[in-house]
Every structure is written in structure tokens, then in C-alpha cells.
Coordinates of C-alpha atoms in Angstrom, one line a residue:
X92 CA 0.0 0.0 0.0
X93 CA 1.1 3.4 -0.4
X94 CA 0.7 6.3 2.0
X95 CA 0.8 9.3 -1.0
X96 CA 0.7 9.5 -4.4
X97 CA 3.7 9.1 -6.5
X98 CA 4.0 11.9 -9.4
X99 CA 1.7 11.1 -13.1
X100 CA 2.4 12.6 -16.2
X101 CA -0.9 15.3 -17.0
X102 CA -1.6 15.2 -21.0
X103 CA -1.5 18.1 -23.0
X104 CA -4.0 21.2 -23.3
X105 CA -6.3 21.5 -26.2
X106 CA -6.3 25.1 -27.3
X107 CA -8.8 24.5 -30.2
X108 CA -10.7 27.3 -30.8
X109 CA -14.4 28.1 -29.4
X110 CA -17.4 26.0 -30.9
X111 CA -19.7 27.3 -33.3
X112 CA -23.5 27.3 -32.5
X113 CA -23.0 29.5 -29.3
X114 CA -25.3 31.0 -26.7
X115 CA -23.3 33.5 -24.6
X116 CA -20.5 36.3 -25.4
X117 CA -17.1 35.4 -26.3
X118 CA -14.7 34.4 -23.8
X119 CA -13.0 36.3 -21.5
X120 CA -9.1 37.3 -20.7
X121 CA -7.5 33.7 -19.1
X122 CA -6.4 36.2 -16.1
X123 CA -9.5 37.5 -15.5
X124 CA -11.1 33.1 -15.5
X125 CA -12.3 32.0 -12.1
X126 CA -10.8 28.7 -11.2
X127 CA -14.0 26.3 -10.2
X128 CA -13.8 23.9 -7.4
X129 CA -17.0 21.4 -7.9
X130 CA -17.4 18.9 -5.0
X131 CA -19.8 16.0 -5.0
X132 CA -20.9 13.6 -3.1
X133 CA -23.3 10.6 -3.6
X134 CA -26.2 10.7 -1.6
X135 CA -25.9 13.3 0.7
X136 CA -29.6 14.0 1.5
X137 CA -29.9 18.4 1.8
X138 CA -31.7 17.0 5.1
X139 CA -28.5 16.2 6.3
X140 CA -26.9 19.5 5.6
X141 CA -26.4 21.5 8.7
X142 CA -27.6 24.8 6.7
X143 CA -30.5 23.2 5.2
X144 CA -32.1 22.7 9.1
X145 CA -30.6 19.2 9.9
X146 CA -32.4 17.9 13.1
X147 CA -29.9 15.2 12.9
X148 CA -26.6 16.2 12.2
X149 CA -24.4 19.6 11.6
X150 CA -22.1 20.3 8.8
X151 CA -20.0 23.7 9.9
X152 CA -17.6 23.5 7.0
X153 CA -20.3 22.6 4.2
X154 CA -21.8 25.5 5.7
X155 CA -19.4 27.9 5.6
X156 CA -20.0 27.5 1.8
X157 CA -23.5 29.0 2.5
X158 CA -22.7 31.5 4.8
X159 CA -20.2 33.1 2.3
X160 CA -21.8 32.2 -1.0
X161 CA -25.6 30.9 -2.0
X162 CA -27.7 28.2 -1.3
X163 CA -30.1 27.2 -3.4
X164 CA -33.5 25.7 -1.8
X165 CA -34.7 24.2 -4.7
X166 CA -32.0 22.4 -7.2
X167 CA -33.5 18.8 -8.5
X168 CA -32.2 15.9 -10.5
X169 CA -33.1 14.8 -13.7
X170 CA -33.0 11.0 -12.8
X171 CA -32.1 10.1 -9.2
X172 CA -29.6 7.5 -9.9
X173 CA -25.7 7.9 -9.3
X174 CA -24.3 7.3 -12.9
X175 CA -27.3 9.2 -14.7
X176 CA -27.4 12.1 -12.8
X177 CA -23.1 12.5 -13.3
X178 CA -23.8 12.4 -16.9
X179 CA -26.5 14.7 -16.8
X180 CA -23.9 16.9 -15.1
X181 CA -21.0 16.3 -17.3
X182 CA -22.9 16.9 -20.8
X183 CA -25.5 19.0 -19.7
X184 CA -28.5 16.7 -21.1
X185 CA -31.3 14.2 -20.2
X186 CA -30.4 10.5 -20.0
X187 CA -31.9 10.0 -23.0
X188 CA -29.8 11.9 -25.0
X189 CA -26.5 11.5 -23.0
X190 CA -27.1 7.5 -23.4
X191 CA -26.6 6.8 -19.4
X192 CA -30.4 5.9 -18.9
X193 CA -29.4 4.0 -16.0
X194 CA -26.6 2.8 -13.8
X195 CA -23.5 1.3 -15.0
X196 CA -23.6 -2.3 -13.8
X197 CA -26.2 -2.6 -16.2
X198 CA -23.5 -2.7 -18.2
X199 CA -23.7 0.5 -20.4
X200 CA -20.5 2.5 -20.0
X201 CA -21.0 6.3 -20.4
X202 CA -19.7 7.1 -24.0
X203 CA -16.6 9.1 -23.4
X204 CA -16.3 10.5 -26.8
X205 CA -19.2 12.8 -26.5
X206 CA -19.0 16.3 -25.9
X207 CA -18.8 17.5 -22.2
X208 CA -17.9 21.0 -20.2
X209 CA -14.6 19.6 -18.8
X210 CA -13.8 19.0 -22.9
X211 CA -14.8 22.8 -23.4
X212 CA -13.5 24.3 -20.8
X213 CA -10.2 22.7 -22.0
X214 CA -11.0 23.8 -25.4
X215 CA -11.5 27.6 -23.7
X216 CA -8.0 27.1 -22.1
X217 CA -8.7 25.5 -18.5
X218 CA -6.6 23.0 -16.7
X219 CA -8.9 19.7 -15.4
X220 CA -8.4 17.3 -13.0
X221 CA -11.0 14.6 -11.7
X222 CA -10.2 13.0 -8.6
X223 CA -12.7 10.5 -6.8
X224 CA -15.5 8.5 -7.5
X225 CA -16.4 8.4 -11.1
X226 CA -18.5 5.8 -11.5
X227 CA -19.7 5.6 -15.7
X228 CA -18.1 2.7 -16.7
X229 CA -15.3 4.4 -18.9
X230 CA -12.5 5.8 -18.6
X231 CA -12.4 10.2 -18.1
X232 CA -12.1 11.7 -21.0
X233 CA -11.4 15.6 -21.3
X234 CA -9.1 15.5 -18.2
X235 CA -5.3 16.7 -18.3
X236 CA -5.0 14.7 -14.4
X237 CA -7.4 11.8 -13.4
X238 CA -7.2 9.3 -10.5
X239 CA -10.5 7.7 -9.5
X240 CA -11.7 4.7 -7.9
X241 CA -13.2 1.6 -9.9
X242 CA -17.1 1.5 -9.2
X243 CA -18.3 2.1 -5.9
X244 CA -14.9 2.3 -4.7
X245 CA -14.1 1.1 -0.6
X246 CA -14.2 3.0 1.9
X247 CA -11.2 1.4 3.5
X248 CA -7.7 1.4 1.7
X249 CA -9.2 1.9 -1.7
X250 CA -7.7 1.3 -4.8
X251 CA -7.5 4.2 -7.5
X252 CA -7.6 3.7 -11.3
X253 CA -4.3 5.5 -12.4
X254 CA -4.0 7.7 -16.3
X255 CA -2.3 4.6 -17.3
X256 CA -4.7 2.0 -16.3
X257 CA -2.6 0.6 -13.4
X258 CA -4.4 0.3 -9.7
X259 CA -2.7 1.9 -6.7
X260 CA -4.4 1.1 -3.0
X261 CA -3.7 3.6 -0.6
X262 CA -3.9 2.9 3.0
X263 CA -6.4 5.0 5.0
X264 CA -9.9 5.7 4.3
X265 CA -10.8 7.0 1.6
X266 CA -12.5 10.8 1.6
X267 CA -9.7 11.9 3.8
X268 CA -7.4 10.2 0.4
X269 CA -9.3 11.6 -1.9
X270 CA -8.9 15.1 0.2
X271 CA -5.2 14.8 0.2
X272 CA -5.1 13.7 -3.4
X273 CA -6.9 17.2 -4.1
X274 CA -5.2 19.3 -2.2
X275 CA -1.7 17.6 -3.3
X276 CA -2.8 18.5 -7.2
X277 CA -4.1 21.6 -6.3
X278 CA 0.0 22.4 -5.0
X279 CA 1.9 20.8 -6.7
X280 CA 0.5 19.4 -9.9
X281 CA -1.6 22.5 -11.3
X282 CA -0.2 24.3 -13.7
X283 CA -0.1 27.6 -12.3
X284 CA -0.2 29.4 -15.5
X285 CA -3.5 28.5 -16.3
X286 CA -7.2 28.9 -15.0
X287 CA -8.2 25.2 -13.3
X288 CA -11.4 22.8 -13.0
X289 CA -10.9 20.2 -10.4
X290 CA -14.1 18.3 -9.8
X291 CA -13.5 16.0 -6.3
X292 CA -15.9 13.1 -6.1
X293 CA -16.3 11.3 -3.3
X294 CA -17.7 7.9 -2.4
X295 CA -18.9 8.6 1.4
X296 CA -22.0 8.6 2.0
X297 CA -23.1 5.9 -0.5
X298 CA -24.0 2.3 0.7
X299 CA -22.8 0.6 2.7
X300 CA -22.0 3.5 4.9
X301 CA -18.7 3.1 6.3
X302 CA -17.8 5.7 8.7
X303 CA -13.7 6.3 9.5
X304 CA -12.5 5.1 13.0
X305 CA -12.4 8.2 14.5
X306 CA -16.3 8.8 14.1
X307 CA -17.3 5.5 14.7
X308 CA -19.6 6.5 17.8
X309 CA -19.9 10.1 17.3
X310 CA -23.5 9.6 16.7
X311 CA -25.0 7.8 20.0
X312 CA -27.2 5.1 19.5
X313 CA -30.9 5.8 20.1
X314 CA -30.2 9.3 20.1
X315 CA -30.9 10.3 16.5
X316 CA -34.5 11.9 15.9
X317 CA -35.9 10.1 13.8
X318 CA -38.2 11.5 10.7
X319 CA -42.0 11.8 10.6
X320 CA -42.6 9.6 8.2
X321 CA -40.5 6.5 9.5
X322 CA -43.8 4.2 9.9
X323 CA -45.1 5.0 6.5
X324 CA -49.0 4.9 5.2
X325 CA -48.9 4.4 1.5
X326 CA -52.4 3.4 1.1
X327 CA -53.3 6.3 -0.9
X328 CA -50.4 6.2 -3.7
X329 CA -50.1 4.0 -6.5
X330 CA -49.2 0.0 -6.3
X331 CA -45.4 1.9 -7.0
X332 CA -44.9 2.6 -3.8
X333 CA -45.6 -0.8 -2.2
X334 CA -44.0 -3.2 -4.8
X335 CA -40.4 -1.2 -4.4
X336 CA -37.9 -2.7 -2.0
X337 CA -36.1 -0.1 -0.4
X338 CA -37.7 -0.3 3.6
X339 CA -36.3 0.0 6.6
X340 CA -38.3 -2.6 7.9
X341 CA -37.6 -5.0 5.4
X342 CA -34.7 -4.6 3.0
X343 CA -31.4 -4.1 5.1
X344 CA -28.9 -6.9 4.7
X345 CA -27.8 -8.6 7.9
X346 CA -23.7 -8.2 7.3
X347 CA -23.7 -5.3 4.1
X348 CA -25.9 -2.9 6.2
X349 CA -25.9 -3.5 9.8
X350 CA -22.5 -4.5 10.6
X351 CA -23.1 -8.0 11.8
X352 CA -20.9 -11.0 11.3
X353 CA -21.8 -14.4 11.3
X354 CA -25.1 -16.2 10.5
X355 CA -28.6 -14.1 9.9
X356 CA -30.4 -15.1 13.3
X357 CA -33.4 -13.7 12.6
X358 CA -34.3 -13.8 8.7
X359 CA -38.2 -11.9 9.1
X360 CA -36.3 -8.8 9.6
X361 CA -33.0 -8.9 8.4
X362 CA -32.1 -10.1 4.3
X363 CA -29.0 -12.3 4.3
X364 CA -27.0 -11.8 1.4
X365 CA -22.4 -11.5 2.5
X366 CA -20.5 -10.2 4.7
X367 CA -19.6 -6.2 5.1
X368 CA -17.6 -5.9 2.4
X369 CA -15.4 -3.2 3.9
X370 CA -14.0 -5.5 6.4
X371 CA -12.2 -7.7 4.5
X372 CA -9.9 -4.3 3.2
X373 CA -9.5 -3.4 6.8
X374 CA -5.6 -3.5 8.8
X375 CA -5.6 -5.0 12.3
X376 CA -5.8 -1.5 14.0
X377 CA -8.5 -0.7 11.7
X378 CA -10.5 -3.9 12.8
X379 CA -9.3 -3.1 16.4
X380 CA -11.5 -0.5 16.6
X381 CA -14.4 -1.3 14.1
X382 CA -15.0 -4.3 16.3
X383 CA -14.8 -1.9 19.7
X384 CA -17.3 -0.3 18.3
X385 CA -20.0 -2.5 16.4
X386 CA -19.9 -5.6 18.2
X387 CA -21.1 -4.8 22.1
X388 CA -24.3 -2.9 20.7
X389 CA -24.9 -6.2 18.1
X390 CA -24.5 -8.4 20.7
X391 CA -26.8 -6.2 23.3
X392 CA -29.4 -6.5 20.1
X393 CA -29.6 -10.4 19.5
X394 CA -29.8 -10.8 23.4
X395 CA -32.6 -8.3 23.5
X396 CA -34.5 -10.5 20.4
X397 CA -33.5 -14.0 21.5
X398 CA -35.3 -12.7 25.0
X399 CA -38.7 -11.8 23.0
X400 CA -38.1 -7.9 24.1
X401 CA -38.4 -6.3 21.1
X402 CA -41.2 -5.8 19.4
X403 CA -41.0 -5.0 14.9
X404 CA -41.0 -1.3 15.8
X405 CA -38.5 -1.7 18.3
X406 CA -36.6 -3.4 15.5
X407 CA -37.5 -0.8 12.9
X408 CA -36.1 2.0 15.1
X409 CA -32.8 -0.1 16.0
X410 CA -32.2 0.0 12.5
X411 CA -33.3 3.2 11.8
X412 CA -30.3 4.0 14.2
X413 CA -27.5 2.2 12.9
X414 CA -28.3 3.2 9.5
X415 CA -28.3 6.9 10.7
X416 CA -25.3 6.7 12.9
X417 CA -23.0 5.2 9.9
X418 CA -24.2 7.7 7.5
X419 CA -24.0 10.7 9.3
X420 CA -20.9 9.1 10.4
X421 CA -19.7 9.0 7.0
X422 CA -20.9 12.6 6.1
X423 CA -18.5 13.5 9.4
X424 CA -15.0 13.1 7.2
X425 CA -16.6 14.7 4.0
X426 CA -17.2 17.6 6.3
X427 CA -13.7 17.9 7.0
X428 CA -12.8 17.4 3.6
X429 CA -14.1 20.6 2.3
X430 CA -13.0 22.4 5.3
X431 CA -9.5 21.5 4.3
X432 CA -10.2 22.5 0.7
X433 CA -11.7 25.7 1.7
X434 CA -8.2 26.0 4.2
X435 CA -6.0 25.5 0.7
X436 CA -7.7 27.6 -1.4
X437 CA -7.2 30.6 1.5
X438 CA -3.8 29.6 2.0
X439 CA -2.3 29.1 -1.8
X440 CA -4.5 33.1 -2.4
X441 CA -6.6 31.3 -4.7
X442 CA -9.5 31.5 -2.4
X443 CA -10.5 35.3 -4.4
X444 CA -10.6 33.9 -8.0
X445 CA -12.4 30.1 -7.3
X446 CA -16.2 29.2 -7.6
X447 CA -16.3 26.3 -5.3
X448 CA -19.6 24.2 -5.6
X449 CA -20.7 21.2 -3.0
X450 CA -23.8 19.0 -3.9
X451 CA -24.3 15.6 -4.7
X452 CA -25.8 13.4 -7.1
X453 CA -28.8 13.5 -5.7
X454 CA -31.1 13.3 -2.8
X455 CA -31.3 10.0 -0.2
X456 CA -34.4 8.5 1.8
X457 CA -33.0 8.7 5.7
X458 CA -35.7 6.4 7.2
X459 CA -38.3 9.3 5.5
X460 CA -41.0 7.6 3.6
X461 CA -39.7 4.4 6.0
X462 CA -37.2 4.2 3.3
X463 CA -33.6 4.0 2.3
X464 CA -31.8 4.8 -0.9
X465 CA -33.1 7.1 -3.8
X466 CA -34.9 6.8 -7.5
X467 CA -38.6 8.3 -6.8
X468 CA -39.6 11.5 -7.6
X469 CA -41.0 12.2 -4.7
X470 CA -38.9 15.3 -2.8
X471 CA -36.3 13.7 -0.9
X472 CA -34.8 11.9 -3.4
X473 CA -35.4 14.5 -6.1
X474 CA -34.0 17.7 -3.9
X475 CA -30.1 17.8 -4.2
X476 CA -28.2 20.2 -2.2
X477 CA -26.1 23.1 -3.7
X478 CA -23.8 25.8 -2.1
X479 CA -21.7 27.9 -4.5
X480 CA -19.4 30.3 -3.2
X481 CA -18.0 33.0 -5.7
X482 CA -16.4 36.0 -4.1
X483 CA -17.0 39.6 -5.9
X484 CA -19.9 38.3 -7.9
X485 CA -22.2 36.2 -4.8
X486 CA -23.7 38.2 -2.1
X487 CA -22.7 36.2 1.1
X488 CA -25.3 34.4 2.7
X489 CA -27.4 34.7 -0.2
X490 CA -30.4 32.2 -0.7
X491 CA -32.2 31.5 -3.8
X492 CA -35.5 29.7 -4.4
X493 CA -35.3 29.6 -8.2
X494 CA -35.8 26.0 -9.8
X495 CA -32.4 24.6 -10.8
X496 CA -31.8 21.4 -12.2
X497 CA -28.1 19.4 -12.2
X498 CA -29.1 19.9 -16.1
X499 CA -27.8 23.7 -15.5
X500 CA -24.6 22.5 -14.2
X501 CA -22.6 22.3 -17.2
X502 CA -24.0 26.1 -19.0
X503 CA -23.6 27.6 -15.6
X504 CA -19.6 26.6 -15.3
X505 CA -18.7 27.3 -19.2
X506 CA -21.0 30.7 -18.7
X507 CA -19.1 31.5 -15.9
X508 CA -15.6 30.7 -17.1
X509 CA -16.6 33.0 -20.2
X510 CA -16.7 29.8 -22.8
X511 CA -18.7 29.1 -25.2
X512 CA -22.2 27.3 -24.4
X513 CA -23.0 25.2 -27.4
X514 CA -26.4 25.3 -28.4
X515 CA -27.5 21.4 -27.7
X516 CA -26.7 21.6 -24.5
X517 CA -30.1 21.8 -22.8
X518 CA -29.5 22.9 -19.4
X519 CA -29.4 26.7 -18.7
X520 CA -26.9 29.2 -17.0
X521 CA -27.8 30.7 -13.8
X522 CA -25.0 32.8 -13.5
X523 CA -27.5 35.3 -13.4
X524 CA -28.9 33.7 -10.6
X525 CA -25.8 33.8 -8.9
X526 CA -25.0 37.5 -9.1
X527 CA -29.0 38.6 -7.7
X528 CA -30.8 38.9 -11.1
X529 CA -33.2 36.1 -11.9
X530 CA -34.4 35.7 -15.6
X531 CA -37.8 36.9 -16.0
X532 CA -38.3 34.0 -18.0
X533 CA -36.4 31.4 -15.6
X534 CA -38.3 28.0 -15.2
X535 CA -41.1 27.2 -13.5
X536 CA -41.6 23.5 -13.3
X537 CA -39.3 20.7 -14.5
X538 CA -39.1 17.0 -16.1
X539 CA -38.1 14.2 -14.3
X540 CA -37.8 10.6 -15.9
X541 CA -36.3 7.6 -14.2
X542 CA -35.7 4.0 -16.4
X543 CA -33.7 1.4 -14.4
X544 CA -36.6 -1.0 -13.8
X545 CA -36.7 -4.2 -13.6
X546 CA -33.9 -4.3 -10.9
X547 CA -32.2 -3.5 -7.8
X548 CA -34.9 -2.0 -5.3
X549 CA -37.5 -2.3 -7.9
X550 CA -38.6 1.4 -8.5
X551 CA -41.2 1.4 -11.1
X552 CA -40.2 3.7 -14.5
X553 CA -41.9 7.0 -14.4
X554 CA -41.9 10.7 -15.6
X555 CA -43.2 13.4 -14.2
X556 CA -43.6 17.5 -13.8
X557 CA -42.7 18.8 -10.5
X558 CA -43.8 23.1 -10.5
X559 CA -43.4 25.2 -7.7
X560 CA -46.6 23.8 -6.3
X561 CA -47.8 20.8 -7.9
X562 CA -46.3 17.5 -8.7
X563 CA -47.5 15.1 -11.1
X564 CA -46.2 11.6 -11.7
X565 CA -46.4 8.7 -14.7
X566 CA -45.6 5.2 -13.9
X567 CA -45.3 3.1 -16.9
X568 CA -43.5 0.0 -18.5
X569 CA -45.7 -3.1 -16.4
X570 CA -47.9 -0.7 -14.9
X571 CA -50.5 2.2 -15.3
X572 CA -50.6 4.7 -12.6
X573 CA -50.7 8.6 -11.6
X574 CA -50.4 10.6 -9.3
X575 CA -50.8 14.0 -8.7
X576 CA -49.6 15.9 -5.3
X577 CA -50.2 19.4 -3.9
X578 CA -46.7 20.3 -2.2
X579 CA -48.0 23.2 -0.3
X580 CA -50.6 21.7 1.8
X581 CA -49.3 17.9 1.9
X582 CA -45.4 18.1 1.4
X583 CA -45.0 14.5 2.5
X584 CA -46.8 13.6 -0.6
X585 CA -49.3 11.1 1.3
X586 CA -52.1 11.6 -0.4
X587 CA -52.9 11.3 -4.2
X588 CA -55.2 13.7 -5.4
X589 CA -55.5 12.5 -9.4
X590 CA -58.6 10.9 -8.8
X591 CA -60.2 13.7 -7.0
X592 CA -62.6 15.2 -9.6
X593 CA -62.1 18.3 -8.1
X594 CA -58.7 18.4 -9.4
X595 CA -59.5 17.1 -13.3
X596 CA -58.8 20.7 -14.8
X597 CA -56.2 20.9 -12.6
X598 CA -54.3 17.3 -14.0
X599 CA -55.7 18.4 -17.9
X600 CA -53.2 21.6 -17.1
X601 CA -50.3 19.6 -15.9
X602 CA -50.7 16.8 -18.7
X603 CA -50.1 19.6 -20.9
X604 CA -47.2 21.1 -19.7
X605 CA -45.2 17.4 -18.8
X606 CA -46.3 16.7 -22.9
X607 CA -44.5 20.7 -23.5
X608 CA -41.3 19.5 -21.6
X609 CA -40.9 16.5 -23.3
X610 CA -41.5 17.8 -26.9
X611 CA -38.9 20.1 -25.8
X612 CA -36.1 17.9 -24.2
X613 CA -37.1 15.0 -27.1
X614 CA -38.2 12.5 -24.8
X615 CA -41.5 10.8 -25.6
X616 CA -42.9 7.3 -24.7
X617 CA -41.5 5.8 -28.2
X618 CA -38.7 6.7 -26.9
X619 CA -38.9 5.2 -23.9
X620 CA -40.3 2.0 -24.9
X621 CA -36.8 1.7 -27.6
X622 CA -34.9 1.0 -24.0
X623 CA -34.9 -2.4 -23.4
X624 CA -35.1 -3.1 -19.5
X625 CA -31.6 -3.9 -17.7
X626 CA -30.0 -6.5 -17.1
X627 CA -29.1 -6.8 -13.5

């Protein structure tokens, strides 16, 4: 294993000139290019962002993002699903049109040769540099620097894809490694000549929530509030909602999830399928203290059930709490992450001239709904957060309600760097969001449409139209089903009101409007019925 990085070559800049088909003014002076920082996680629920009123954890570096740039209350996703929604991001257009209609271990690799922002931005004269969790299947393309992990990645002494196709495991865990790896780049690798992307991906807090050793514990057992809606009444939504196996109550694995080892004792409430994977990576000191940790409150839990004193909601809540504890335990190092990135950028003076961006991929179900995980479009998986920081041009501690989608992501950057925006991207810049001036004309409602069914947690397919109040959603494929919510007065989206005749002008409306977005993002259900279901 190595402790750091040993020196890669970086390839050379494409100074090609600006594409044709433009949308914004030519590009500025190099000097006078921001640098952009963008920062993702996967997973990382806005609930569980100390400056979007977290009851359950607090993120003070994450927030110092809000407090000196903008947060955004309402940025979506386009398809909740970790290797769609980076592809959305990186060309700037719906799955369907990008090609990554659904994850990657359905064994359709996101086409590199296509046309992305880090490729532009290159094109306009930027440095780039991707560090972190990828996760499309191919290798990064339009990169000078790129070290990622295969996959998921591991959480413990991961192993990084190098530019030459070689591995490289690192000991340590790995968001503080994929920290280091930034900042290290950010020192000593950058060419200081020239304005920089670096995008830093990280794995935490994805399944199966792994937490360092110096957080295991942080978050006491039985003391995490839990949400609302952790015992769940579905009974007025569509069969959707019922068939999909994502529950607290029923889906965890025994060893993946809940950090047991040995055999599944009790098989009605846990699913037996492996071991933690993590552990297997882990040193002896490592182990040490994963075991100090896990195993006195597992073995306090089988004596309570083989003793008959726990009753299924006694159960549900146990989990509920070790779920919560090793993903907010998790979120705990990417906290100090981007404190330490925020610390470089001060230190090196680059702090004046960088956009830095945290979000993630998109939202996660934390026991809300009684679920885990992601893919509906109902609001807390749709919801991503987003902080941007962007001194001279961001009032601090601004706060926007306008509708962004990670479909703006890639015209907002280019915009902002002064590059071109080619016209078939279909996201939009809100640069002049960012700087206090929203478009008259800026969005009102937006189009959501999520594929990968048959398989893993078995989300129906649907589209949908979310607007500032009103959300109506299509599941298709094997099924037939709508439904219509009113966010305003019923924002846990309980109860479906298509039926209600009352709201039959009401659904004509919306009908009309979710037919407007497709005809306008070319999507349409002979489209969607050309993508075969995947495989796995």
C-alpha cells in the first residue's frame, strides 16, 4: 500500500478554438477566468446539511460555503440515480440523450467521446483534473489529471484507477485520500499558468456507509431523531410505492448494512446476502476498533431479540439507528474534507478567484417515507443540495428559491468561465442567478424521468412535472398509474389527489405542460419504450 501519491504525467491542453452554435459572449481574458472547485458527493440527502435545518446532524464547514456564497433551496435531479445524474452533469443533457439511462452495472458505459464541459472548458483554455469516484463505466475523458476509484470504490484502503490503467491502493480511508489527493494536485500538480477545474468526487455517503474510526460512535445510538414519516401509510399512492424494496423494515442486509458477522439469526427482519464488504480491506488497528465499536451494541441486540423484548417497531427504530449513525458518520470526514479544501484555497491566495460548488448526485431516503436509498420522484430523493461560493460576484449568505436542475450544471460553469455554451446543450446558466438577477423567464416546473426498472430495489419507471406547487407523476412499463400531489398543503406527498374530480382541470393543465417539456427535451414514450429493460 502506499501512503501518498507518487507523481503522473498530466496530458496536453487543447487550445482548439471556441465552438460554433454558441449561446453566450465570447470568452474572456484567461487572467481574469475563475478557477472552479465542484465537490460532490453521492447521496448526501440536503436534510443532512447542517444549513438546510438538519435535526440530525451539523455540517459547519459545508456550511461555511452557505454563509459566504448561496444556497439554493430548490436544485433537482433529472434521474435520481448515481451514474445518470453524473452524466447529466457532465454533458448538460437528459439520460436519454446523453445514453446513461441507467446505472453502469447494467453494463452500459457512459460514452466518453461525447461532448462534455470539462472538454470545453479545455478547449476555452482550463486545466482539469477529476479525482474521486467516477462511477460511468469508462475511462475520463477531457481531463489533463485523473485518478478515480473503480465503481463504488471502498471505503477502507481503496484502490485508485491510475491515467495509465494501473491500480494503486492507498492505505487509510478514503474521503480523507481523496482530500489529500486534491489538495496535493491543487499544490503541486496544477499548472499555475493557467485557470483550473478540479471536480473531487467522493464515495462517502453511499451504501454501505462506512464511517472512518475516529467517528465510529460520534453519533449515540438511540439518540438520532428520527423522521415523521419513518412508519409509513402508502395506502393512498399507486401500487409503485408498495411493490419497491427499499424499507427499513424490510430490505437491510444482515452483514452489508448493519455490521453484523456471522449467521442471519433472525431472517423476518433482516435479508442475508455477504459479509460487510469493507471488512475484508481493513488492517488490524482498523478492525481493532471497528470491532470496539460495532460488536457490544450487536451483541446487546440479539440478546434483547432472542429474549422476546423487542417488538417489529422496536426493530425498525434499531435500524433506523444504525443506519443513521454510519451515515452521518460517514458525512462527518466529507465535512472535514471541504473544510481542508476551503483551508488550501485561502492559503495558496486562490481562495479570491475560485467558484467552489458542493452538492451531490442527488437526494437519499434517511428512514423518510420508512425508506432508504433514492430513485422516486418524490422530494427527498429529487432535492439535491447546492452551495456555490463565488467571491466579488455572490452576495454572502445569499439564498435562492429559483428551480435549478443538475441539467444547469454544465452552461452555468462554461458561462461562468466565459466559454462558449454550445447550443444542444439543454441545461441553462444561472450565472445570473448567482449575481442577484433572476431571468424573468427562468423556469417554472421541470421534467423528471427515471428508467432502471426491472432491478435492484425495484422502482417502477416513471416521468413526471414537478412546478413550484404541484407535482405530477407517470408510472409506466408493467404498470399504469398517476399521481398528482399538492406540495403546499401535503409536502409528505401522502395523499394522491388524481382521482379527486375536483382536481380534473387541474391534471388536464399539468398533462399539458409534462407533454411541453418532453416535446422540448425530445423524450417521448416511443422513446422510452426503444430502452430495453436492464440487465441486472
Amino acid at each position: 500500500m502506499l501512503n501518498r501519491r507518487d507523481f503522473l504525467r498530466m496530458g496536453g491542453l487543447c487550445t482548439a478554438s471556441l465552438l460554433a452554435g454558441c449561446r453566450v459572449t465570447p470568452e474572456r481574458k484567461t487572467a481574469e477566468r475563475p478557477n472552479i472547485v465542484f465537490i460532490m458527493t453521492d447521496d448526501h440527502a440536503s436534510h443532512a446539511v447542517g444549513c438546510y435545518g438538519s435535526r440530525i446532524n451539523k455540517t459547519p464547514q459545508i456550511d461555511r460555503l452557505a454563509r459566504e456564497g448561496m444556497r439554493f433551496e430548490n436544485c433537482f435531479c433529472t434521474n435520481s440515480i448515481c451514474s445518470p445524474s453524473r452524466a447529466v452533469i457532465l454533458t448538460g443533457k437528459y439520460s436519454h440523450l446523453n445514453g446513461m439511462i441507467v446505472n453502469i452495472y447494467a453494463g452500459r458505459p457512459f460514452d466518453g467521446s461525447q461532448q462534455t464541459y470539462p472538454k470545453l472548458l479545455q478547449k476555452a483554455g482550463y486545466e482539469t483534473a477529476m479525482i474521486g469516484k467516477w462511477h460511468l463505466g469508462s475511462d475520463p475523458t477531457g481531463f489533463d489529471y485523473w485518478e478515480v476509484l473503480p465503481g463504488q470504490g471502498s471505503y477502507y484502503n481503496p484502490d485508485f484507477i491510475q491515467m495509465d490503467g494501473s491500480r494503486k491502493q492507498y492505505e487509510g480511508y478514503c474521503t480523507d485520500i481523496i482530500t489529500d489527493l486534491s489538495i496535493d494536485w491543487l499544490k503541486e500538480r496544477r499548472d499555475s499558468a493557467k485557470p483550473f477545474l478540479l471536480i473531487t468526487q467522493h464515495k462517502a455517503p453511499h451504501r454501505c456507509w462506512s464511517p472512518a474510526p475516529r467517528h465510529l460512535g460520534k453519533y449515540k445510538h438511540g439518540t438520532i431523531p428520527e423522521p415523521d414519516t419513518l412508519f409509513p401509510d402508502h395506502a393512498k399512492r399507486s401500487a409503485a410505492s408498495a411493490e419497491s424494496e427499499m424499507s427499513v423494515r424490510d430490505h437491510f442486509r444482515w452483514g452489508h448494512d448493519m455490521k453484523f458477522r456471522g449467521e442471519n439469526l433472525f431472517p423476518d427482519h433482516f435479508v442475508s446476502q455477504g459479509a460487510h464488504n469493507e471488512y475484508s480491506r481493513m488492517t488490524p488497528a482498523q478492525r481493532q476498533q471497528w470491532d470496539a465499536h460495532y460488536e457490544p451494541e450487536n451483541h446487546a441486540f440479539v440478546e434483547q431479540m432472542q429474549a422476546g423484548k423487542l417488538t417489529d417497531d422496536d426493530v425498525v427504530r434499531w435500524k433506523y439507528q444504525r443506519y443513521m449513525h454510519d451515515y452521518l458518520g460517514s458525512v462527518e470526514a466529507v465535512d472535514e474534507g471541504v473544510g481542508r479544501l476551503l483551508d488550501t484555497l485561502e492559503e495558496t491566495g486562490l481562495a479570491d478567484n475560485t467558484i467552489v460548488v458542493y452538492t451531490s448526485d442527488q437526494g437519499f431516503y434517511l428512514g423518510d417515507q420508512g425508506w432508504y436509498d433514492k430513485r422516486f420522484m418524490y422530494e427527498e430523493s429529487l432535492r439535491m443540495p447546492l452551495l456555490i461560493r463565488w467571491p466579488q460576484q455572490v452576495r454572502r449568505g445569499a439564498v435562492s428559491d429559483a428551480m435549478v436542475l443538475n441539467l444547469d450544471f454544465a452552461a452555468t460553469f462554461l458561462d461562468a468561465a466565459g466559454a462558449a455554451v454550445p447550443a444542444d446543450i439543454q441545461g441553462e446558466s444561472f450565472v445570473p442567478i448567482l449575481r442577484g438577477r433572476r431571468p424573468a423567464n427562468w423556469r417554472k416546473a421541470m421534467y423528471y424521468h427515471y428508467y432502471e426498472y426491472p432491478a435492484v430495489h425495484q422502482v417502477k419507471r416513471h416521468y413526471g412535472i414537478r412546478t413550484e406547487r404541484y407535482k405530477l407523476i407517470h408510472f409506466y412499463y408493467d404498470i399504469d398509474a398517476w399521481e398528482l400531489y399538492d406540495l403546499r398543503n401535503d409536502p409528505h406527498e401522502w395523499d394522491n389527489l388524481y382521482d379527486d374530480p375536483k382536481y380534473t382541470r387541474l391534471v388536464k393543465r399539468l398533462k399539458a405542460e409534462l407533454a411541453e417539456l418532453r416535446a422540448r427535451y425530445g423524450d417521448s414514450d416511443e422513446l422510452a419504450r426503444s430502452f430495453l429493460p436492464p440487465s441486472g
